[in-house]
XYZ file of N, CA and C in Angstrom:
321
model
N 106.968 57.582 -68.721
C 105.912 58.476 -69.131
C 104.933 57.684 -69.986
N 103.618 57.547 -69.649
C 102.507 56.873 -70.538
C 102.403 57.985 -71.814
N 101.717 57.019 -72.620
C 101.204 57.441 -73.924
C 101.063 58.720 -74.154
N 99.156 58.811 -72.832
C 98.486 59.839 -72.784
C 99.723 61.302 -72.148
N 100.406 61.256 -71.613
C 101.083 62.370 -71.069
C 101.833 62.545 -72.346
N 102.934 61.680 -73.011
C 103.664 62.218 -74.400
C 102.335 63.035 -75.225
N 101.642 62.355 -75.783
C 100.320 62.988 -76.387
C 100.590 64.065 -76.255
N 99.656 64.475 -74.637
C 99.570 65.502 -74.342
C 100.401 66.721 -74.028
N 102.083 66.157 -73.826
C 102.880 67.469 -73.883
C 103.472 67.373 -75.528
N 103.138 66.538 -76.870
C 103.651 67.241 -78.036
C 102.364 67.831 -78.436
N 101.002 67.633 -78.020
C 100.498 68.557 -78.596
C 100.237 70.064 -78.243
N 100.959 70.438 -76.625
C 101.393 71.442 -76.081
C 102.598 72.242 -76.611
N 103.304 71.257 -77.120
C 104.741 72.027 -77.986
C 104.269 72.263 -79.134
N 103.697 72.034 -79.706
C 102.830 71.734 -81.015
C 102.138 73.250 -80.891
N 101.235 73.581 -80.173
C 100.779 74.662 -79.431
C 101.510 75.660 -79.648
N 102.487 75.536 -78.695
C 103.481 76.773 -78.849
C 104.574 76.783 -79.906
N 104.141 76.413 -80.800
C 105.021 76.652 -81.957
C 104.244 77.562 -82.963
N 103.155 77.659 -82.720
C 102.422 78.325 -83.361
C 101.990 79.853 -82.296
N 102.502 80.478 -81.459
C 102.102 81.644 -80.509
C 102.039 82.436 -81.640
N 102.155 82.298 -82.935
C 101.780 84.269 -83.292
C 100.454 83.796 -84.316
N 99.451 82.389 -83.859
C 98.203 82.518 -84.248
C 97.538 82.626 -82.999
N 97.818 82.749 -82.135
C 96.602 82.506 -80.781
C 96.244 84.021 -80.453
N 95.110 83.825 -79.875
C 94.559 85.095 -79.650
C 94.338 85.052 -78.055
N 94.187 86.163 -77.085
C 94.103 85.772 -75.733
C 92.418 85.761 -75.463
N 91.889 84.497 -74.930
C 90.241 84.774 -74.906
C 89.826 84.423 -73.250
N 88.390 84.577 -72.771
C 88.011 84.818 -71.515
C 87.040 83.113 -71.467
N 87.520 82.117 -71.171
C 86.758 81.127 -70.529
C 86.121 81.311 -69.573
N 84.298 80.756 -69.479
C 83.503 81.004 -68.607
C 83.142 79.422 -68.370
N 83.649 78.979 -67.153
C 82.830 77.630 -66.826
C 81.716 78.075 -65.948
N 80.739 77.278 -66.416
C 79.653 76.999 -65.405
C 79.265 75.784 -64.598
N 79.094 75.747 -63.058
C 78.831 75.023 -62.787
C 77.314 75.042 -61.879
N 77.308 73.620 -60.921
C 75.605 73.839 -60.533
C 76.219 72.882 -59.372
N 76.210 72.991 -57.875
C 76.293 72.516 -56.805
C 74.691 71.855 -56.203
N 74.007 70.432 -55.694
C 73.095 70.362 -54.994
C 73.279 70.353 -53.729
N 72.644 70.605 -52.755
C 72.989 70.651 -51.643
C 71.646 69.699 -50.664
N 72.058 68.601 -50.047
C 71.401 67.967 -49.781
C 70.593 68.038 -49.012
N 71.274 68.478 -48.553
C 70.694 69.159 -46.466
C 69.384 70.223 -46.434
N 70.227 71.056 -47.762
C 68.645 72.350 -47.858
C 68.019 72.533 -48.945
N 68.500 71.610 -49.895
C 67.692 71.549 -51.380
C 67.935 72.598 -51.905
N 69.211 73.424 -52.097
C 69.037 74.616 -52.665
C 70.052 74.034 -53.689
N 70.476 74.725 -55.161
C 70.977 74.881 -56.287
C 71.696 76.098 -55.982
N 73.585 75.601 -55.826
C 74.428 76.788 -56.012
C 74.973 76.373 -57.346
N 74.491 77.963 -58.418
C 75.586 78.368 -59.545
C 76.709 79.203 -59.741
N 77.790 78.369 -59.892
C 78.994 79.495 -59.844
C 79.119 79.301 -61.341
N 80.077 80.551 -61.496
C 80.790 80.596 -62.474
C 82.229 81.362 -62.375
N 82.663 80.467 -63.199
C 84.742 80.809 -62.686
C 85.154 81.378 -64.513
N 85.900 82.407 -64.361
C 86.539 82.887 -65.370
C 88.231 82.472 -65.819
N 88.329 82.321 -66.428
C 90.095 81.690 -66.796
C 90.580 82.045 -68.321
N 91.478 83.277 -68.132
C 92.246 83.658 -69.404
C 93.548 83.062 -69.737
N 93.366 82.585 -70.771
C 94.460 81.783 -71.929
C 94.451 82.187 -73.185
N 95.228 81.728 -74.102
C 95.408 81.800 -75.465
C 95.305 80.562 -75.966
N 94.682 80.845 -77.249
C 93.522 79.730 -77.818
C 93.736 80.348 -79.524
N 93.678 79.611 -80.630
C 93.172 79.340 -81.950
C 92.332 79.133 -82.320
N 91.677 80.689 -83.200
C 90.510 80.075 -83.726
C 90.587 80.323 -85.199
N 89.743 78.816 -86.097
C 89.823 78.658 -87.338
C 88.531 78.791 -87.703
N 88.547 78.982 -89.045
C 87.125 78.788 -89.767
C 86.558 77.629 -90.001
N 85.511 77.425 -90.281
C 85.314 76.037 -90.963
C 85.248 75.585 -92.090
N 85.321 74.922 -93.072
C 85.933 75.062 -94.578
C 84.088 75.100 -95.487
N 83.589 74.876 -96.216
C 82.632 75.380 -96.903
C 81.916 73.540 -96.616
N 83.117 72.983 -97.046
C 82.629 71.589 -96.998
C 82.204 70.730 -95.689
N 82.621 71.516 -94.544
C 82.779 71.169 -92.989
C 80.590 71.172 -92.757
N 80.320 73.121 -93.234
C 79.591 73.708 -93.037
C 78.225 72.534 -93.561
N 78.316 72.101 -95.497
C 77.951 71.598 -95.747
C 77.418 70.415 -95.124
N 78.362 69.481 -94.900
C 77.968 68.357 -94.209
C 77.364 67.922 -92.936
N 77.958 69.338 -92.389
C 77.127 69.430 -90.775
C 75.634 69.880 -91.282
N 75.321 71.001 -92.380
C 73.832 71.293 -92.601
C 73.300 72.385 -91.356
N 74.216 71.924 -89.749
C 74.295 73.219 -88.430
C 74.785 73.905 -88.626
N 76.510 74.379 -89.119
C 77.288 75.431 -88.790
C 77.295 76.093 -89.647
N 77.183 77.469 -88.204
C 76.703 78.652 -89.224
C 78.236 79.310 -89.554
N 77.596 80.248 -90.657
C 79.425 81.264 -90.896
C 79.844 82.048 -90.131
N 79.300 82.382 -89.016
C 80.009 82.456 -88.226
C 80.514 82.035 -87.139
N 80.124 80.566 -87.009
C 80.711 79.481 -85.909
C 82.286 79.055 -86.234
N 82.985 79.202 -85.538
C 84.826 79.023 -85.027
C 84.787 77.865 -84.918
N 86.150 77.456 -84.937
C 86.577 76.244 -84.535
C 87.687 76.368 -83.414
N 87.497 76.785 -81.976
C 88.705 77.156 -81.309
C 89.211 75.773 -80.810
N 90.517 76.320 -80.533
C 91.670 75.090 -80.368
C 92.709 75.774 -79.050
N 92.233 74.439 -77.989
C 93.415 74.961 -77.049
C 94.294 73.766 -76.121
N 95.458 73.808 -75.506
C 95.644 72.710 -74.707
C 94.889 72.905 -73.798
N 94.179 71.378 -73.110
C 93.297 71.322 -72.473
C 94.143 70.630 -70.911
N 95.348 70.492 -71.099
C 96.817 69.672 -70.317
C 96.170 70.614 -68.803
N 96.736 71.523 -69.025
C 96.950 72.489 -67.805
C 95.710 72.955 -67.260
N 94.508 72.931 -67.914
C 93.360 73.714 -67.399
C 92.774 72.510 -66.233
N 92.107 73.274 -65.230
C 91.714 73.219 -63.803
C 90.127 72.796 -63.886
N 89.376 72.678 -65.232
C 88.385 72.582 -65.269
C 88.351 71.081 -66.776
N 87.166 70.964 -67.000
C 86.761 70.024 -68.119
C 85.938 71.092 -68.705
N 86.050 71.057 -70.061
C 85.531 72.489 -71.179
C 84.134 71.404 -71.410
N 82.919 72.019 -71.211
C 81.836 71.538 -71.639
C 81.000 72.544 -72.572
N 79.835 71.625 -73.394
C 78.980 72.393 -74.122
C 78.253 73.512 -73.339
N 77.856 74.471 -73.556
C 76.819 75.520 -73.199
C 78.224 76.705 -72.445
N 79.414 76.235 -71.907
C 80.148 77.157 -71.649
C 80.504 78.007 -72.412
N 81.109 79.653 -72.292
C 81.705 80.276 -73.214
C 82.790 80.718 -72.995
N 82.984 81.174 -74.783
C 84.426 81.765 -74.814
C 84.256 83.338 -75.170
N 84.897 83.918 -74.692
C 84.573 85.618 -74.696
C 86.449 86.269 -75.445
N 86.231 86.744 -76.920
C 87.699 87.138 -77.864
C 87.012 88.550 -77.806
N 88.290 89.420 -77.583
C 87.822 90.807 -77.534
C 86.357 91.291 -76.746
N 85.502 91.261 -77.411
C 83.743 92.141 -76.958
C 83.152 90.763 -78.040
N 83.494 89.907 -78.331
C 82.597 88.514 -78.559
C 82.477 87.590 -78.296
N 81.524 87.344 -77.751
C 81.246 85.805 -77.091
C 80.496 84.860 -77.461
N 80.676 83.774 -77.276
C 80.585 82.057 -78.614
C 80.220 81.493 -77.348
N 79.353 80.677 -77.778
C 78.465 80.047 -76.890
C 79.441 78.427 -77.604
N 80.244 77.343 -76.500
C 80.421 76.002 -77.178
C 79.025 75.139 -77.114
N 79.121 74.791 -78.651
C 78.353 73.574 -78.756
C 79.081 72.147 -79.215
N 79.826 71.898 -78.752
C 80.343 70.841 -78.837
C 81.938 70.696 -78.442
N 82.298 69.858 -78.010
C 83.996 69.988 -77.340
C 84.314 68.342 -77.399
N 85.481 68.580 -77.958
C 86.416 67.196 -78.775
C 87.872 67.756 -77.410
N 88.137 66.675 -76.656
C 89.288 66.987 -75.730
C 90.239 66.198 -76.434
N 91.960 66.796 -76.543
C 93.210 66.347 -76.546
C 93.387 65.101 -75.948
């Protein structure tokens, strides 16, 4: 087993050692297909529910960035199993709220 796979399954156990902080939320990837032949632009978008952690950011986080606002999250999820790559401008939808990512740090 390489590095990257240990990594990635203790920070999956790591994960689930913590199930009574995660909350269940609605991932929205977006994507954009060109098509050569007819010049047209296909946008899909695929939905994928998991459980995910979200933290605050500490006063001093907020500070230093000078960007984040109080009510910007810090969600946290294994990224091992997902079928997609989590990019900026995608969202995450918790209950009836939805967070636009601006920025994504992968496992």
């Amino acid at each position: 087993m390489g590095i990257k796979i240990a990594a990635q399954n203790a920070a999956a156990s790591a994960f689930k050692s913590v199930s009574d902080l995660q909350q269940e939320i609605t991932y929205n990837s977006r994507s954009e297909a060109y098509s050569i032949s007819t010049g047209a632009v296909t946008n899909t978008e695929t939905d994928t529910t998991f459980k995910a952690i979200f933290s605050t950011f500490t006063s001093q986080e907020r500070f230093q960035s000078g960007e984040i606002l109080s009510e910007d999250y810090k969600v946290t999820f294994p990224a091992k199993d997902l079928t997609f790559t989590p990019i900026v401008q995608d969202t995450i939808t918790k209950g009836s709220d939805q967070y636009e990512l601006i920025e994504v740090s992968l496992d």
